[in-house]
Short mmCIF file of C-alpha atoms in Angstrom, two decimals:
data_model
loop_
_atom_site.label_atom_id
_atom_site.label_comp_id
_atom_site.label_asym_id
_atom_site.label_seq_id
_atom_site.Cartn_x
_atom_site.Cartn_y
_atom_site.Cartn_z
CA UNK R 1 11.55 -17.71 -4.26
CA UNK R 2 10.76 -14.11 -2.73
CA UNK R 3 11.02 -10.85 -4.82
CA UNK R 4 9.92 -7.67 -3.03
CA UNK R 5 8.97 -5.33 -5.66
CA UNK R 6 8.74 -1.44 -5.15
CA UNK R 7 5.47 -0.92 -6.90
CA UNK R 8 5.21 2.39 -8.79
CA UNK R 9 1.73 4.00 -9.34
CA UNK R 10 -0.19 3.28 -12.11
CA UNK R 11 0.98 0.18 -12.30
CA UNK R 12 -1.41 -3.17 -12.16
CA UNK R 13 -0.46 -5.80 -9.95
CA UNK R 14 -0.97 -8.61 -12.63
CA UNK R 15 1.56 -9.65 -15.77
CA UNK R 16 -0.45 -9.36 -18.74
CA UNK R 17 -2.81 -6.77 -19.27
CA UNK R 18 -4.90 -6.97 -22.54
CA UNK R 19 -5.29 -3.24 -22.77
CA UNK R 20 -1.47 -2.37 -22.71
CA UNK R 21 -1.48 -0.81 -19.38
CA UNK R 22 1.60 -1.10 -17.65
CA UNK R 23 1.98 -4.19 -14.96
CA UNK R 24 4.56 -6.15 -13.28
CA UNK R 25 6.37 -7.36 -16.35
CA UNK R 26 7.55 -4.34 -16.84
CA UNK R 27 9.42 -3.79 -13.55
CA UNK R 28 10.16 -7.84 -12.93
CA UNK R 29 11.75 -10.17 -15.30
CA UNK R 30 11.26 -13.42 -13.67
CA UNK R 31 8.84 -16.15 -13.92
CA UNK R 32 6.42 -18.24 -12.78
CA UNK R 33 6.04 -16.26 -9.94
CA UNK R 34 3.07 -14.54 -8.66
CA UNK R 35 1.79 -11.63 -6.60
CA UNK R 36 0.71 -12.38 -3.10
CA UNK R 37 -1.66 -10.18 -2.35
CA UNK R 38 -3.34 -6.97 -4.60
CA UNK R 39 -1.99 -3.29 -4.49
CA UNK R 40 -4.94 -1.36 -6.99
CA UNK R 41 -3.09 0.57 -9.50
CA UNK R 42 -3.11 4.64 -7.69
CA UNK R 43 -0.87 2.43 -5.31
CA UNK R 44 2.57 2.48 -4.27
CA UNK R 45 4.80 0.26 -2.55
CA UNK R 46 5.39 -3.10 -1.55
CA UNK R 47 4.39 -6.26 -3.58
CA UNK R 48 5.36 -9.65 -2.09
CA UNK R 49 6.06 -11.56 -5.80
CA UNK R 50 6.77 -15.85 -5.22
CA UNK R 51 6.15 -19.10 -6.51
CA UNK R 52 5.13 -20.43 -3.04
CA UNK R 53 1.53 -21.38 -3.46
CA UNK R 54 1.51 -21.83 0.59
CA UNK R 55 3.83 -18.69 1.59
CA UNK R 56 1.09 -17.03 -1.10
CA UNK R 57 -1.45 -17.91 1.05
CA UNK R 58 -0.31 -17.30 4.16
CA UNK R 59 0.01 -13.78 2.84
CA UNK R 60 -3.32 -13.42 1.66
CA UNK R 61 -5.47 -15.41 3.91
CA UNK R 62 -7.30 -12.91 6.65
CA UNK R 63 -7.43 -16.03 9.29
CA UNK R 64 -3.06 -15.17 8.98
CA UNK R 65 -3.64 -11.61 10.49
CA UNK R 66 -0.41 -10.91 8.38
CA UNK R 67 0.06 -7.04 9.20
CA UNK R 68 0.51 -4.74 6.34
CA UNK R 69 1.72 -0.98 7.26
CA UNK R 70 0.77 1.59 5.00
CA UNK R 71 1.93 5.61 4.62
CA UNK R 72 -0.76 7.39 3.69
CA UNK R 73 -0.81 11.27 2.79
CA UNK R 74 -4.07 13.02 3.38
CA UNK R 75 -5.69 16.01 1.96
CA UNK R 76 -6.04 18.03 5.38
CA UNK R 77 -4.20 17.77 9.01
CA UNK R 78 -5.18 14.63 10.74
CA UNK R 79 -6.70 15.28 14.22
CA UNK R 80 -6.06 13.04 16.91
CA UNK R 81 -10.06 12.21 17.03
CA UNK R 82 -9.50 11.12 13.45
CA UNK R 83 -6.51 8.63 14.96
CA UNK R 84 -8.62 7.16 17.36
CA UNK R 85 -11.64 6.09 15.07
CA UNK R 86 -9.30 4.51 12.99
CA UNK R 87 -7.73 2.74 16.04
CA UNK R 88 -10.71 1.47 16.86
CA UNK R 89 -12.05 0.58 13.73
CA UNK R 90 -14.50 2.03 11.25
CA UNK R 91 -17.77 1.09 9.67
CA UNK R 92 -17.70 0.88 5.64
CA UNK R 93 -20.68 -0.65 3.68
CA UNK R 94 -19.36 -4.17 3.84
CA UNK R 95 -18.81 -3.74 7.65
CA UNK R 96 -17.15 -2.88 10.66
CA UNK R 97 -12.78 -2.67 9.94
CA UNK R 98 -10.63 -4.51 12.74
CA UNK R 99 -8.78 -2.05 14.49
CA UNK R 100 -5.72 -0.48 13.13
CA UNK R 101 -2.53 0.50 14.19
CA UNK R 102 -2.54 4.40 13.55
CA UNK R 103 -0.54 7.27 14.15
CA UNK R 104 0.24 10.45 13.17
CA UNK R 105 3.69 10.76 10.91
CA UNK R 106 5.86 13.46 9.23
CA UNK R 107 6.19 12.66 5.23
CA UNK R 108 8.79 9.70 5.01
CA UNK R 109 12.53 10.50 4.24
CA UNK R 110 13.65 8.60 1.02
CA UNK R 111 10.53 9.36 -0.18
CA UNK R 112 10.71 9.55 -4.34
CA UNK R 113 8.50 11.75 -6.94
CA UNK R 114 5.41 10.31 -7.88
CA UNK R 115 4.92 10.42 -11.14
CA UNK R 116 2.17 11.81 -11.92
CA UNK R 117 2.47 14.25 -8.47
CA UNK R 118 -0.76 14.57 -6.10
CA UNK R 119 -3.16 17.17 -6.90
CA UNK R 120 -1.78 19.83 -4.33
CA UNK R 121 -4.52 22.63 -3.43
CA UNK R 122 -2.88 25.73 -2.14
CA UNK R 123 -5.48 26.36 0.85
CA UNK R 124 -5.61 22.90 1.55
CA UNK R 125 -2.88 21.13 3.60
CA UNK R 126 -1.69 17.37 3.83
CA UNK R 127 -0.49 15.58 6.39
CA UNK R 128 0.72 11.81 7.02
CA UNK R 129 -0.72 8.95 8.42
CA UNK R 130 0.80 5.21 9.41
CA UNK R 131 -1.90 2.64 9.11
CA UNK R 132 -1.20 -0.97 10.08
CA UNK R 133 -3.78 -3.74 9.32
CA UNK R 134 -4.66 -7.00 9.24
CA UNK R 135 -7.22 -7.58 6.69
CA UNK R 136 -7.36 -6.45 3.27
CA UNK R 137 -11.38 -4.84 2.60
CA UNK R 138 -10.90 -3.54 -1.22
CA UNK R 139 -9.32 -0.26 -0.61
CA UNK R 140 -9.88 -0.60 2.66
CA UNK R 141 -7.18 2.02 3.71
CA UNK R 142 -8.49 4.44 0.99
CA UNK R 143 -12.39 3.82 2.55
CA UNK R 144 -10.83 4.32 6.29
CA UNK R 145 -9.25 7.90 5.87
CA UNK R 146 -12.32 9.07 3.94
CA UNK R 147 -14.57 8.14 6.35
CA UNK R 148 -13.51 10.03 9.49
CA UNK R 149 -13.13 13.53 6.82
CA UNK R 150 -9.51 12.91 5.68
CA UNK R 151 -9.27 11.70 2.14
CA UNK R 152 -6.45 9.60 0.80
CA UNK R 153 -4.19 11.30 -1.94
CA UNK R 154 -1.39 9.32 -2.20
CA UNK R 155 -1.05 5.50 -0.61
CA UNK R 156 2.57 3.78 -0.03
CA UNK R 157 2.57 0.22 1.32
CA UNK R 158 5.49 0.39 3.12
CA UNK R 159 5.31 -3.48 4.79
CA UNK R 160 3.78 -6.30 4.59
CA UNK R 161 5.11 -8.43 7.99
CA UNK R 162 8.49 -8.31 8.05
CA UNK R 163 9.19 -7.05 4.73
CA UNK R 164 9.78 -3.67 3.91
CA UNK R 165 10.26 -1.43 1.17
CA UNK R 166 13.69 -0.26 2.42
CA UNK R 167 16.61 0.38 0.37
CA UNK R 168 14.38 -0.66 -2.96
CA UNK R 169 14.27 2.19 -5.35
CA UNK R 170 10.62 2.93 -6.95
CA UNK R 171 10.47 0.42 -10.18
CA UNK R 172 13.14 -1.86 -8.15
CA UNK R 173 12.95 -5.21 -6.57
CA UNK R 174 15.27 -7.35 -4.81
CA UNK R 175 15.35 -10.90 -4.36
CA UNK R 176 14.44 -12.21 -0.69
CA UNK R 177 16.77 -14.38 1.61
CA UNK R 178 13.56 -15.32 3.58
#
């Protein structure tokens, strides 16, 4: 089985969580299956749920290079210099990033209200970003934009290989054909 979930933020990517935080249990009603892959909790988007230990780790293993596209709003207006050090990868403490797939975007249509909203500065602009990777650094993306000046505010995973987050509502999931 395949569930694509639309994650909303401040959720955790688990089922249980001892402190009563909200998680995945409160969006997805089936069981015995699990999350392949993380998305940290100021995340949006796309979690790949199943109860395919080997689909799981094809998902998760980096030796896979499974590609996972992210929209990502910055505080400031993205520079095309900014586009090509992420293209060619960036150096964060625990090394150098593969290089990403990354290109300048206007804020996605269909987009729905985060809840809580971004903090919005009124002499500050934001501008979008589409980052595709291959490896999953923790909060790697997140690391990435604030390292060539152009820190994350809000993070949507919109794919993760084929899968996308299309026609699922924030809070929704569908079941997967394939």
């Amino acid at each position: 089985m395949i569930v694509l979930l639309n994650k909303p933020f401040d959720v955790l990517c688990q089922f249980t969580d001892e402190d009563g935080r909200r998680t995945l249990a409160d969006y997805v009603e089936i069981k015995n299956i699990y999350a392949a892959g993380r998305l940290d909790r100021d995340s949006e988007g796309l979690v790949v749920l199943t109860n395919d230990g080997r689909l799981q780790h094809k998902i998760t293993d980096p030796k896979n290079k499974m590609v996972k596209t992210y929209w990502v709003q910055v505080e400031g207006v993205i520079t095309d210099k900014a586009i090509r050090q992420l293209s060619k990868g960036i150096t964060l403490k625990d090394g150098l990033t593969k290089p990403a797939a990354a290109r300048k975007i206007k804020e996605p249509k269909k987009l729905w209200q985060r809840n809580p909203p971004i903090r919005e500065r009124k002499n500050i602009p934001t501008s979008w970003v589409e980052l595709s990777i291959s490896e999953g650094k923790n909060r790697q993306v997140r690391r990435m934009t604030a390292a060539v000046g152009f820190p994350t505010l809000r993070l949507i995973r919109y794919s993760v290989g084929d899968w996308t987050i299309d026609n699922i509502d924030s809070g929704g999931y569908i079941v997967a054909t394939k």
